Coordinates of C-alpha atoms in Angstrom, one line a residue:
X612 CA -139.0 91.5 -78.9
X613 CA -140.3 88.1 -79.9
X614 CA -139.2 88.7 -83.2
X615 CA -135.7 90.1 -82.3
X616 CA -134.9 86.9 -80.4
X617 CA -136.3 84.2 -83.8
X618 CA -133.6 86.1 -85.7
X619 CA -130.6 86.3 -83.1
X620 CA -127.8 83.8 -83.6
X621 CA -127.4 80.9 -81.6
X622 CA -124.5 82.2 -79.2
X623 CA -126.5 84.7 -78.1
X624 CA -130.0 83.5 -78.0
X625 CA -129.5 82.2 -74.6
X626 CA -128.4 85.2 -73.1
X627 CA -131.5 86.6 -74.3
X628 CA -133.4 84.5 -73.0
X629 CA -131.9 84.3 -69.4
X630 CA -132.5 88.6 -69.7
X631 CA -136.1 88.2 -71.2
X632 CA -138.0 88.1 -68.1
X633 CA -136.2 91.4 -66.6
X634 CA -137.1 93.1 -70.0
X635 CA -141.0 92.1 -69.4
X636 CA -140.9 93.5 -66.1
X637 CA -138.9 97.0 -66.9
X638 CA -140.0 98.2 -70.0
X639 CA -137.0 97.5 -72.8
X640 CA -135.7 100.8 -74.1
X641 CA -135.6 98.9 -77.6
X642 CA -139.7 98.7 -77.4
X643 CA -140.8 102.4 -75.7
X644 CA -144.3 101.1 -76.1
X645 CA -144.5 98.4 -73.4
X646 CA -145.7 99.8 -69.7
X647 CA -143.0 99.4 -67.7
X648 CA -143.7 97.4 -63.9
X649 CA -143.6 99.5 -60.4
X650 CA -140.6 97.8 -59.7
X651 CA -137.8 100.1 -61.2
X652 CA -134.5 98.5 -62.1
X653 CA -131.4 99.8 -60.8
X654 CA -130.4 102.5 -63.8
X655 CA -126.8 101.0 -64.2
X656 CA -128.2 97.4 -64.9
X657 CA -131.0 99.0 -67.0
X658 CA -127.9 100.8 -69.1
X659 CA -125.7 97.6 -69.1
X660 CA -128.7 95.2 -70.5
X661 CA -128.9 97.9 -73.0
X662 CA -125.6 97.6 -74.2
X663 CA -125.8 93.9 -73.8
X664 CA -128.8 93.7 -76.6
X665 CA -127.4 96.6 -79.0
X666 CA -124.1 94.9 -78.9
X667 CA -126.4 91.5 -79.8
X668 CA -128.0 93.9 -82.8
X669 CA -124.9 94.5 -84.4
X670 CA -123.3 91.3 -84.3
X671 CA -126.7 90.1 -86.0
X672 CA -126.5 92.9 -89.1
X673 CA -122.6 92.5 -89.3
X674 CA -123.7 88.9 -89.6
X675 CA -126.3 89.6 -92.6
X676 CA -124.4 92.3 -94.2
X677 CA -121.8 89.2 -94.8
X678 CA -124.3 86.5 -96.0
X679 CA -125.2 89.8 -98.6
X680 CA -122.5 91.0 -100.0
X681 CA -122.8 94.1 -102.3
X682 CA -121.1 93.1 -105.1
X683 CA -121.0 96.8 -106.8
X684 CA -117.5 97.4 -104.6
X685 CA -115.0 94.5 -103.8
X686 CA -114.6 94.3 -99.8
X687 CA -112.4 96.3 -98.3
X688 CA -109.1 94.3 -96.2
X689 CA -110.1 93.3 -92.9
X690 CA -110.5 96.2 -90.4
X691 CA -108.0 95.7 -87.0
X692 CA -110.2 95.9 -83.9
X693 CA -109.8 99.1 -83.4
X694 CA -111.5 100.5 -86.7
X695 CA -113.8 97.8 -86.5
X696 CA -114.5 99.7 -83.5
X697 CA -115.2 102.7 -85.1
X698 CA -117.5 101.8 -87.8
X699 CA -119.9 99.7 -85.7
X700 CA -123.1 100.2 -87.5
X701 CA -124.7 101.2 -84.1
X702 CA -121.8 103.3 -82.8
X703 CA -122.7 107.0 -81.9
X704 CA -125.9 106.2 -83.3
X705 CA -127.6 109.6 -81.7
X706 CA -130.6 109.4 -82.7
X707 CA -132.6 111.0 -79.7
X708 CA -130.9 114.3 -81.1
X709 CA -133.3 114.4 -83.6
X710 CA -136.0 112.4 -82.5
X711 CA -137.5 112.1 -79.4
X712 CA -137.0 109.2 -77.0
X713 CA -139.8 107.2 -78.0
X714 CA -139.0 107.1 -81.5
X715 CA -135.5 107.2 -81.3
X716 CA -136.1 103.5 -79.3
X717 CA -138.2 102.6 -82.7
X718 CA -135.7 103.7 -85.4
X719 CA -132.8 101.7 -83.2
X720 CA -134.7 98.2 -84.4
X721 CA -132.8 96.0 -86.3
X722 CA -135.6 96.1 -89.2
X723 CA -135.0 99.7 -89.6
X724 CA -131.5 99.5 -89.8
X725 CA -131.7 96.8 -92.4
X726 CA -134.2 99.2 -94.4
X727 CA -131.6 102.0 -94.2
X728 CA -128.9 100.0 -95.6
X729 CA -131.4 99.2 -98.6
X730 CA -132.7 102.8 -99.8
X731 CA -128.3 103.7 -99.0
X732 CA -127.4 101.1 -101.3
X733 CA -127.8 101.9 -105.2
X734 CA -129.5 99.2 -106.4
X735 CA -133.1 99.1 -106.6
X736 CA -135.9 97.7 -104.9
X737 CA -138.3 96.4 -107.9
X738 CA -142.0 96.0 -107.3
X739 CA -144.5 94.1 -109.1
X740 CA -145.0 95.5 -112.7
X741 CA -149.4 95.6 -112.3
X742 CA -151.4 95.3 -115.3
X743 CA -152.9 98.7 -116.5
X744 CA -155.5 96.8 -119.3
X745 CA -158.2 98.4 -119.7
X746 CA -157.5 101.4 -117.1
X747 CA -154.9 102.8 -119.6
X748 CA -156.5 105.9 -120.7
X749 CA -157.6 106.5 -116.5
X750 CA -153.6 106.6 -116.0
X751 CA -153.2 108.5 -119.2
X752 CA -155.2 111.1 -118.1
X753 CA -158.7 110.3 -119.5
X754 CA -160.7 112.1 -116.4
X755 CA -157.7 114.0 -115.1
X756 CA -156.4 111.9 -112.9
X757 CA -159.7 112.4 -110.6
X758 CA -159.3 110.3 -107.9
X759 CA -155.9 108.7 -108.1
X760 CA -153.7 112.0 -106.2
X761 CA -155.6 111.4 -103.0
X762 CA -154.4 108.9 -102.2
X763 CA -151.5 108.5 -105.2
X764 CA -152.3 105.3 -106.5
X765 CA -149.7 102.8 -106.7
X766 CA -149.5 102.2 -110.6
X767 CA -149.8 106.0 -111.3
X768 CA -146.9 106.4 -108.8
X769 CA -145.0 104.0 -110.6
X770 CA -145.6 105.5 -113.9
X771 CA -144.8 109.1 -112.7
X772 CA -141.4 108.0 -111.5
X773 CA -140.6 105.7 -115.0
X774 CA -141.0 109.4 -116.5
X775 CA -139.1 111.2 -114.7
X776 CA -136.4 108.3 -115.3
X777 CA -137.0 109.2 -118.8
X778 CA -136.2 112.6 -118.2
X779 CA -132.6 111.6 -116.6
X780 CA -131.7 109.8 -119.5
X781 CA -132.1 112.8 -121.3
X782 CA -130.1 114.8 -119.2
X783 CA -127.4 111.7 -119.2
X784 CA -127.4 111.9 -122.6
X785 CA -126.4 115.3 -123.2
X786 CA -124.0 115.8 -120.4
X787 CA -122.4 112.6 -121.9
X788 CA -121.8 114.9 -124.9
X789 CA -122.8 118.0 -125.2
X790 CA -121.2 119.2 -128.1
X791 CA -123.5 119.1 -131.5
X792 CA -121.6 118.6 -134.8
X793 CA -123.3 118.6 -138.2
X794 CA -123.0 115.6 -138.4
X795 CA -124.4 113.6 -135.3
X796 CA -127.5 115.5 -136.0
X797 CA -128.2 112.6 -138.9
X798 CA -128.5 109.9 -136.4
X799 CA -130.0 109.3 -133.0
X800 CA -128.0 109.7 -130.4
X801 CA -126.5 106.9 -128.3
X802 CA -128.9 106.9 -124.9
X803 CA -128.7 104.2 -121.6
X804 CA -133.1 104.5 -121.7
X805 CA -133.9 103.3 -117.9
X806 CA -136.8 100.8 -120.0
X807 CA -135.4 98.3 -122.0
X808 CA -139.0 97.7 -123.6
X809 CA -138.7 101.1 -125.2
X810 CA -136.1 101.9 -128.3
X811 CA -135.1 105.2 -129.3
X812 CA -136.2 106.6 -132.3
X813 CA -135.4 109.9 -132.6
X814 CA -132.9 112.6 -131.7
X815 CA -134.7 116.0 -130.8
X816 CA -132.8 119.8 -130.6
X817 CA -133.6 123.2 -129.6
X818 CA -132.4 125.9 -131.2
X819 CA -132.2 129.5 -129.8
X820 CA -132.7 132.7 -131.6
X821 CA -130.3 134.7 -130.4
X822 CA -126.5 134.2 -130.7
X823 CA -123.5 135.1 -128.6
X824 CA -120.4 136.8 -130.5
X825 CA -117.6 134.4 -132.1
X826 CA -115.0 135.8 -129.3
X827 CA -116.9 134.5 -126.5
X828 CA -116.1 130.8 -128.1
X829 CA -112.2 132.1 -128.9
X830 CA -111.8 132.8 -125.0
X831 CA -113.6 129.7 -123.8
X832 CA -113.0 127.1 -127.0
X833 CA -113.7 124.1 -124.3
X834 CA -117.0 125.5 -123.6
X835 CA -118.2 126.3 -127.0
X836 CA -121.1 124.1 -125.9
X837 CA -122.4 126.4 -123.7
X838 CA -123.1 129.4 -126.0
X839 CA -123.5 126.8 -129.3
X840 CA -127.6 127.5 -130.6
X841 CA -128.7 124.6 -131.2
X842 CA -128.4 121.7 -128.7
X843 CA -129.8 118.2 -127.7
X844 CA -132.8 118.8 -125.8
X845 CA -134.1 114.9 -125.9
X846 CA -135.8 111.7 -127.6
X847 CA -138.3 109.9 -128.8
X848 CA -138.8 106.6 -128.1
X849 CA -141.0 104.1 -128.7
X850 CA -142.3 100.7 -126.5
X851 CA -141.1 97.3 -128.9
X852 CA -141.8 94.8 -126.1
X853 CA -145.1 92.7 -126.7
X854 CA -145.3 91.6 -123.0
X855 CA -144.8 95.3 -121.7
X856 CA -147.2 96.7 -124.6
X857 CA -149.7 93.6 -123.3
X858 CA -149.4 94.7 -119.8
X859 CA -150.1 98.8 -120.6
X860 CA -153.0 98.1 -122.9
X861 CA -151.4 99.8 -125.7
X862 CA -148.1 100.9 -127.4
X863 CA -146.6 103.9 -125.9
X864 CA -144.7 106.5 -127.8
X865 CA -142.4 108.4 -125.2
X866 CA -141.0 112.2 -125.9
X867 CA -138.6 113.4 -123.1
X868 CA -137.0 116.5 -122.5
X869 CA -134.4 118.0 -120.4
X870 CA -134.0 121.2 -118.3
X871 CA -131.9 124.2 -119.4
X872 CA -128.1 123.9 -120.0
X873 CA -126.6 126.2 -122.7
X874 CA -126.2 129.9 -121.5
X875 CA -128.6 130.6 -124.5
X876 CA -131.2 128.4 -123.2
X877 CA -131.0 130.7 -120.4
X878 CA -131.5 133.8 -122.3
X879 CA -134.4 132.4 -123.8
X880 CA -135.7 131.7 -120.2
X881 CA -135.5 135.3 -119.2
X882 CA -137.7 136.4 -122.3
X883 CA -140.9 136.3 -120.4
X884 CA -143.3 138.5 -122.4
X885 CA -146.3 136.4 -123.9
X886 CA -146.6 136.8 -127.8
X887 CA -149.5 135.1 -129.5
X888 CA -149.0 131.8 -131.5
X889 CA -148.3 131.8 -135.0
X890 CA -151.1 130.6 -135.8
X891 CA -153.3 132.8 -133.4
X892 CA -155.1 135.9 -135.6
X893 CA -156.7 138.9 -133.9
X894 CA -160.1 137.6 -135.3
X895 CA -160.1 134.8 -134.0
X896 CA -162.6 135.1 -131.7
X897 CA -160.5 133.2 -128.4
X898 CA -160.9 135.2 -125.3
X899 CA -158.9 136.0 -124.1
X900 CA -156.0 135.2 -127.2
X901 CA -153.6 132.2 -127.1
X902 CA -150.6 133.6 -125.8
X903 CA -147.0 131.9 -124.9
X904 CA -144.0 132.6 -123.6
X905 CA -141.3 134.1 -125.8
X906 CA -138.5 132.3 -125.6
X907 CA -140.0 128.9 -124.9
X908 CA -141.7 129.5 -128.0
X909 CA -138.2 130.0 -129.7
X910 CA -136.5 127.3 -128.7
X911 CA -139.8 125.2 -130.1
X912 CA -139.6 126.7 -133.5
X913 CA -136.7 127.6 -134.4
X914 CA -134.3 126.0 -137.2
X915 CA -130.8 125.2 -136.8
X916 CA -128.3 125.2 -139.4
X917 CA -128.2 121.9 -139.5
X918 CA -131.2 120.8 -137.6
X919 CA -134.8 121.1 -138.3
X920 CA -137.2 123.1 -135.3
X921 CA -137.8 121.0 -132.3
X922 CA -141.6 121.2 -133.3
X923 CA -141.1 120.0 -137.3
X924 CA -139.1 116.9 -135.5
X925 CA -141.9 115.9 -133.2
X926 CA -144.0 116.1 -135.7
X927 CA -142.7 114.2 -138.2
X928 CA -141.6 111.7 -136.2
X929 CA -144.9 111.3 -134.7
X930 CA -146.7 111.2 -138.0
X931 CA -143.7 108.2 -139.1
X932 CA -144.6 106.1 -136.0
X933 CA -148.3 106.3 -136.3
X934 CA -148.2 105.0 -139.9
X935 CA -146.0 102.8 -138.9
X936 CA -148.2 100.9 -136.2
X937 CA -151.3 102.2 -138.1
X938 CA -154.1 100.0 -136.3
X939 CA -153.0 99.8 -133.4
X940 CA -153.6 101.4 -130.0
X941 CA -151.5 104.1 -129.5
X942 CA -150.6 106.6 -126.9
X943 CA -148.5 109.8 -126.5
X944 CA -146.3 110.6 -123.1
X945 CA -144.5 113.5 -123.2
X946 CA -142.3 114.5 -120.0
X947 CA -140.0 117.1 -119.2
X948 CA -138.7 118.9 -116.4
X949 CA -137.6 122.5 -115.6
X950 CA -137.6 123.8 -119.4
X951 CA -138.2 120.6 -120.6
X952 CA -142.0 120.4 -118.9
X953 CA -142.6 124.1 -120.8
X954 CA -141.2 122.8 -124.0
X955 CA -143.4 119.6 -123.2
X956 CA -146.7 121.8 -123.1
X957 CA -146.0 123.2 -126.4
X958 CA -145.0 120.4 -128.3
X959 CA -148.2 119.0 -126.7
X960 CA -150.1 121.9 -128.4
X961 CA -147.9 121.1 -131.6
X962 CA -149.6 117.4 -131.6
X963 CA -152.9 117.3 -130.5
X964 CA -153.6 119.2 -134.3
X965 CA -151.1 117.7 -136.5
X966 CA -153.7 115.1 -137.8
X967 CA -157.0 114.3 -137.8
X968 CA -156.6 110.7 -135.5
X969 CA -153.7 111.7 -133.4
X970 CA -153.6 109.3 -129.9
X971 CA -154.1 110.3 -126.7
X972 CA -151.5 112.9 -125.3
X973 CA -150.6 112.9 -121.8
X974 CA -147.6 115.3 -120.3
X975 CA -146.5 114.7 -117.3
X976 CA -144.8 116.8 -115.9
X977 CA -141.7 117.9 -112.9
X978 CA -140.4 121.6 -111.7
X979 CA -142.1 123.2 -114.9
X980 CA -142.6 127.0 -114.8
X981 CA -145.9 129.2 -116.5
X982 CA -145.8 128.5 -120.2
X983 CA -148.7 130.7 -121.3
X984 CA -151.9 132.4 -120.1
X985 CA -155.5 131.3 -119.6
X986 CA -156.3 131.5 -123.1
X987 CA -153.5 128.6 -124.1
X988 CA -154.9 126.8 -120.9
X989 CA -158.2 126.9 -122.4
X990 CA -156.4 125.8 -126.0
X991 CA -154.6 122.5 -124.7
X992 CA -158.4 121.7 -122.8
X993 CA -160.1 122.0 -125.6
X994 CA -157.8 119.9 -127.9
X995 CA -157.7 117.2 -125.3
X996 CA -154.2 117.4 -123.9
X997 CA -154.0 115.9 -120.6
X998 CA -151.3 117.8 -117.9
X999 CA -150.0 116.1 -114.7
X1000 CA -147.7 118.9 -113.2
X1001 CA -145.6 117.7 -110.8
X1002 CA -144.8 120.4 -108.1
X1003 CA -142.6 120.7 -105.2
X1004 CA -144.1 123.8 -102.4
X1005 CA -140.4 124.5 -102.2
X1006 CA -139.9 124.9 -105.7
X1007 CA -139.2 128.5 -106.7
X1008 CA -139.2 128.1 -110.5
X1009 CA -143.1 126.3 -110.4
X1010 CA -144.3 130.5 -109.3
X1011 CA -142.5 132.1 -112.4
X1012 CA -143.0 133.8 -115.0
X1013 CA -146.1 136.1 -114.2
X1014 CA -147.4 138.7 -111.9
X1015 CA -150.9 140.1 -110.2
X1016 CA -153.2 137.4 -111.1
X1017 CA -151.9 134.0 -109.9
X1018 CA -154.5 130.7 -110.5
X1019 CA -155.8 130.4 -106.9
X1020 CA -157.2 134.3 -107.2
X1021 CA -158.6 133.9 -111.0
X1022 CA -159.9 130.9 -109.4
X1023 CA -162.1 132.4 -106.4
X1024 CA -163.1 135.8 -108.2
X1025 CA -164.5 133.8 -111.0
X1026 CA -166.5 131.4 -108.7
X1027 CA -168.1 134.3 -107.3
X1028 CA -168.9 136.1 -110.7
X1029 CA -167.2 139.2 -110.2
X1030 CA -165.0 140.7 -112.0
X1031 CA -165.0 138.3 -114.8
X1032 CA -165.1 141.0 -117.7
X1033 CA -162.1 142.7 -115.4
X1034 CA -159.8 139.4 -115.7
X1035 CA -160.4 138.7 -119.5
X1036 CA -159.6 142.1 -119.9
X1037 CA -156.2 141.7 -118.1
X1038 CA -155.9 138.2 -119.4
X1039 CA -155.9 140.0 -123.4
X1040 CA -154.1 142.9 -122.5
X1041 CA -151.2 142.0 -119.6
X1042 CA -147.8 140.9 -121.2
X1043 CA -147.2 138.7 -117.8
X1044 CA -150.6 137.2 -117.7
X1045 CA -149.7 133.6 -117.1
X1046 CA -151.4 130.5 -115.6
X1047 CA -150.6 127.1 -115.0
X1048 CA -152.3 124.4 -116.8
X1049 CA -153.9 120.8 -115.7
X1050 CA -153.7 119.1 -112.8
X1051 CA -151.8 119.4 -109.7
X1052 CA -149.7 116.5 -107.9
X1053 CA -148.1 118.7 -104.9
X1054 CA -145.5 117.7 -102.8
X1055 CA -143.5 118.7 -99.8
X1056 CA -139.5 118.5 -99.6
X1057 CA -140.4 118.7 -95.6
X1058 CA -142.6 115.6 -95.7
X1059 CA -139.6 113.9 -96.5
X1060 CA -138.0 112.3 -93.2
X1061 CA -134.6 112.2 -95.5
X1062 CA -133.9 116.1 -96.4
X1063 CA -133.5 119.0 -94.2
X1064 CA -136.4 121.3 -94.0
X1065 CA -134.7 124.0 -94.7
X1066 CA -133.0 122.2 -97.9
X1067 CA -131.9 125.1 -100.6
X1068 CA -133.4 126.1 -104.1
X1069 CA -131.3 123.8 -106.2
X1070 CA -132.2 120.8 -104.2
X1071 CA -136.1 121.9 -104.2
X1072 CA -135.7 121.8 -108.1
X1073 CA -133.5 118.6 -108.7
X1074 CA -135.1 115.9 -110.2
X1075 CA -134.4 113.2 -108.3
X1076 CA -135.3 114.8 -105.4
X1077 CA -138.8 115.1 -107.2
X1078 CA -138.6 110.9 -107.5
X1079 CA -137.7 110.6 -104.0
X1080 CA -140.7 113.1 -102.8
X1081 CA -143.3 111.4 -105.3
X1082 CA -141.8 107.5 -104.6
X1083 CA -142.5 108.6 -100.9
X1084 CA -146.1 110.4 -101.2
X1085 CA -149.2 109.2 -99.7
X1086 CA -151.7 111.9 -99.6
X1087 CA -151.1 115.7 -98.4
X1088 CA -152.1 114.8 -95.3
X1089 CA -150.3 111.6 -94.3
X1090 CA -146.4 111.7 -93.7
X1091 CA -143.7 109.9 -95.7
X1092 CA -144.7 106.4 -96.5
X1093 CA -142.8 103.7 -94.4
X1094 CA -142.1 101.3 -97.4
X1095 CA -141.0 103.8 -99.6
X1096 CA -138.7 101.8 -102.4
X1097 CA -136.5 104.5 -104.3
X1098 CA -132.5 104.4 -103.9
X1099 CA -131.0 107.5 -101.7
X1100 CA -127.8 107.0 -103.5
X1101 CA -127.7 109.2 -105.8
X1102 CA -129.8 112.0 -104.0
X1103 CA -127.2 111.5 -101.1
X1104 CA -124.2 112.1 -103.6
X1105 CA -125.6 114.8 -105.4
X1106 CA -127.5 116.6 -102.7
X1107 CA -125.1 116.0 -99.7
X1108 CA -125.1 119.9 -98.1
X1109 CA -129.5 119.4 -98.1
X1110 CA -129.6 115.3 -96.8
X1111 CA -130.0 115.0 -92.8
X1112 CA -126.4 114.3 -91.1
X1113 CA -128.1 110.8 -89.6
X1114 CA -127.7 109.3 -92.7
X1115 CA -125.0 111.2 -94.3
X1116 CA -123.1 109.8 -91.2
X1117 CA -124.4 106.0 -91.4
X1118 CA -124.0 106.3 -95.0
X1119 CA -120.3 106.2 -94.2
X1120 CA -120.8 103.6 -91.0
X1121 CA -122.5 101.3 -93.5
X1122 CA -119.9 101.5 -95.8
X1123 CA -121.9 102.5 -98.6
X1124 CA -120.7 105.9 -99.1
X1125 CA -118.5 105.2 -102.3
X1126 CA -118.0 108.7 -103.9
X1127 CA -114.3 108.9 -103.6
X1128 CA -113.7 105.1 -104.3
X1129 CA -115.2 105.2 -107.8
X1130 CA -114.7 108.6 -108.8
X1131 CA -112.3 107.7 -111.2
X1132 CA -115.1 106.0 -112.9
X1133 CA -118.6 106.6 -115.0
X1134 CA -121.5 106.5 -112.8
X1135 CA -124.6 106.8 -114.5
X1136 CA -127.1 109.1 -113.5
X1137 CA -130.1 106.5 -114.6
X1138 CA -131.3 104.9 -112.1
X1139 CA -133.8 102.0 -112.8
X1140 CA -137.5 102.2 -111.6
X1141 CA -138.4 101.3 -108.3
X1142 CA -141.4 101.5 -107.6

């Protein structure tokens, strides 16, 4: 309360003052934890000092809000008193609906209503860009991560979320256009990166083996994007910046892919069978076999008719940037999500052979399904490729493909030693045989204080709501962290339906709900790194 009364404006300071002393001996309902006295206060002058010192709290934010002005919007005209009225910041504020009492008391502060209007607004709350130096290869993935999930350290959750804003420009760039003509396929493609220390290189599509008939396209001609077979799937970029490449310890080359959006991508999806890799012979010797997903595989290798195989790209352009900055330190950071962190496993493979001094290769990973079985697991191990799989409990698409044998069960009944021989033998011989690879960074869409529980599968699977769960993650056994930086903007436009009405409804009280003002206008979907 000391604190609430430095900050309060001069016209009202002395009233608080002349109501301190009654606060001191009643127990404010603003500060639950304070032992009220014996002496009880009448309840109609305990409800009218509470009024009094709310009323005090919004005249004190309407007060800041005005001294900083967003200027994204221009201001609206000058509400009468009525509607003024109505979009008091603390009016209807029910907050003991959802929490009890006590914390409802807490979250009415005037500090928490200032942080709500933050993380509502859409710009960003920047923190401190720490120097990785030496550590690189630790955040890259040189011992796993071992360590740094539990807690999440703060640079590796910083350079978790820059990926996954990697990742959105890739999805901003296709949705931008998704049509592929001949001859865009010469040049890279036009694309906002979220890091202005990193320049594009590279333009990267995926081509699908199987093909839709030509009348599909003469009913829909506005969607021949949908069933077109080969289609923008992402970038590669490449860090240009001296002081940023100072500050990582090394130059980073950056290959980000999106999720499924063509209607053939998805009928690559469903083609869940593992096959063995090209380059995988029945003498081999590997037990059990390398074996991949079909269609993942597909979309990796396949030519266009105008576009070289998303794996021939990679490599190439992978091979061009290391002579390029021969001699210096190097690293590799692919990222992907949905489709895009399966395709990112497999180009991975494609890499860590495609020379004899290739850097270090690090995918991290968000939403990714099974991409092969134990035998590819044991491939990307064994050729040094480091995995950082982002996964949401919720998430439905992290638990498919595969069937019988999940990792958790090959995991005990090999610790105990039986039945070894009985899962390599299911392992070789299963066409659904899958595992996941690497390590695990698990989070919860119910630790988040923002999102319903009960939030539905698309929400569990977007990708910002991955930023917003890793931004806010401690450790699996602490809640939500309190200082948490990341913008709700765009999570409350896109995932309204699955956002808690509290602060879909002061979203609108603050003003700062501004979805049918600018629809008329290009938002981007790149949001810059906040944490």
């Amino acid at each position: 309360m000391m604190q609430i009364g430095a900050t309060l404006p001069a016209h009202n300071l002395q009233v608080f003052q002349v109501r301190r002393a009654v606060f001191e001996c009643s127990g404010s309902p603003l500060n639950p934890f304070k032992r009220a006295s014996a002496r009880k206060q009448p309840e109609n002058l305990s409800t009218e000092m509470t009024k009094k010192h709310l009323s005090n709290l919004e005249r004190l934010l309407q007060k800041q809000s005005l001294s900083h002005p967003n200027p994204s919007p221009p201001p609206d005209p000058e509400p009468d008193a009525e509607t003024r009225a109505s979009r008091g910041i603390l009016e209807g504020l029910t907050l003991t609906r959802v929490w009890p009492e006590m914390k409802a008391a807490e979250e009415m502060s005037p500090r928490y209503l200032n942080r709500l209007q933050r993380l509502l607004s859409k710009s960003a709350e920047y923190s401190p860009r720490n120097s990785l130096g030496s550590r690189w290869r630790e955040y890259h993935g040189s011992n796993d991560w071992a360590g740094m999930l539990e807690p999440l350290d703060e640079n590796l959750r910083r350079e978790v979320v820059r990926c996954g804003e990697f990742i959105q420009a890739a999805y901003h760039g296709f949705h931008s256009k998704p049509a592929t003509s001949p001859e865009e396929t010469q040049w890279p493609r036009h694309v906002a990166l979220p890091d202005r220390s990193y320049r594009m290189t590279r333009s990267l599509y995926a081509t699908a083996s199987v093909g839709l008939p030509k009348w599909v396209d003469d009913v829909a001609p506005d969607l021949g994007w949908m069933t077109q077979r080969s289609s923008w799937v992402g970038y590669v970029a490449v860090c240009d910046d001296r002081r940023e490449i100072q500050r990582m310890g090394r130059r980073d080359i950056v290959i980000a892919l999106r999720g499924t959006a063509t209607c053939l991508e998805w009928a690559e999806n469903v083609r869940d069978v593992l096959v063995p890799l090209p380059d995988e012979t029945e003498n081999s010797g590997a037990v059990p076999p390398t074996k991949v997903e079909c269609g993942f595989q597909s979309l990796l290798t396949t030519r266009g008719e105008h576009v070289a195989s998303l794996a021939e790209s990679v490599v190439e352009e992978i091979k061009s940037l290391m002579e390029k900055y021969k001699g210096e330190s190097l690293s590799i950071t692919i990222t992907g999500h949905s489709l895009g962190a399966a395709l990112a496993l497999l180009v991975g493979n494609e890499l860590s052979t495609c020379a004899p001094d290739v850097p270090p290769i690090a995918v991290f990973s968000f939403g990714g399904p099974r991409v092969g079985n134990r035998g590819f697991a044991n491939r990307l191990h064994a050729n040094n490729v480091k995995v950082l799989r982002v996964v949401n409990s919720q998430d439905l698409v992290t638990r498919v493909p595969g069937m019988l044998v999940n990792e958790d069960l090959d995991k005990k009944l090999r610790a105990t030693g039986a039945g070894g021989k009985v899962l390599d033998a299911l392992d070789a011989s299963l066409p659904w045989s899958y595992t996941h690879v690497g390590t695990e960074l698990r989070v919860d869409t119910k630790m988040s204080p923002f999102l319903r529980p009960d939030a539905d599968v698309a929400c569990c699977h977007d990708l910002e709501a991955y930023l917003h769960l890793v931004d806010g993650f401690l450790a699996s056994n602490c809640p939500f962290r309190s200082n948490a930086k990341r913008s709700l903007w765009r999570l409350l436009n896109e995932q309204r339906s699955n956002v808690k009405r509290l602060y879909t409804s002061k979203a609108k009280a603050l003003r700062l709900n501004n979805v049918h003002a600018t629809s008329g206008m290009a938002m981007s979907n790149v949001l810059p790194s906040p944490s």
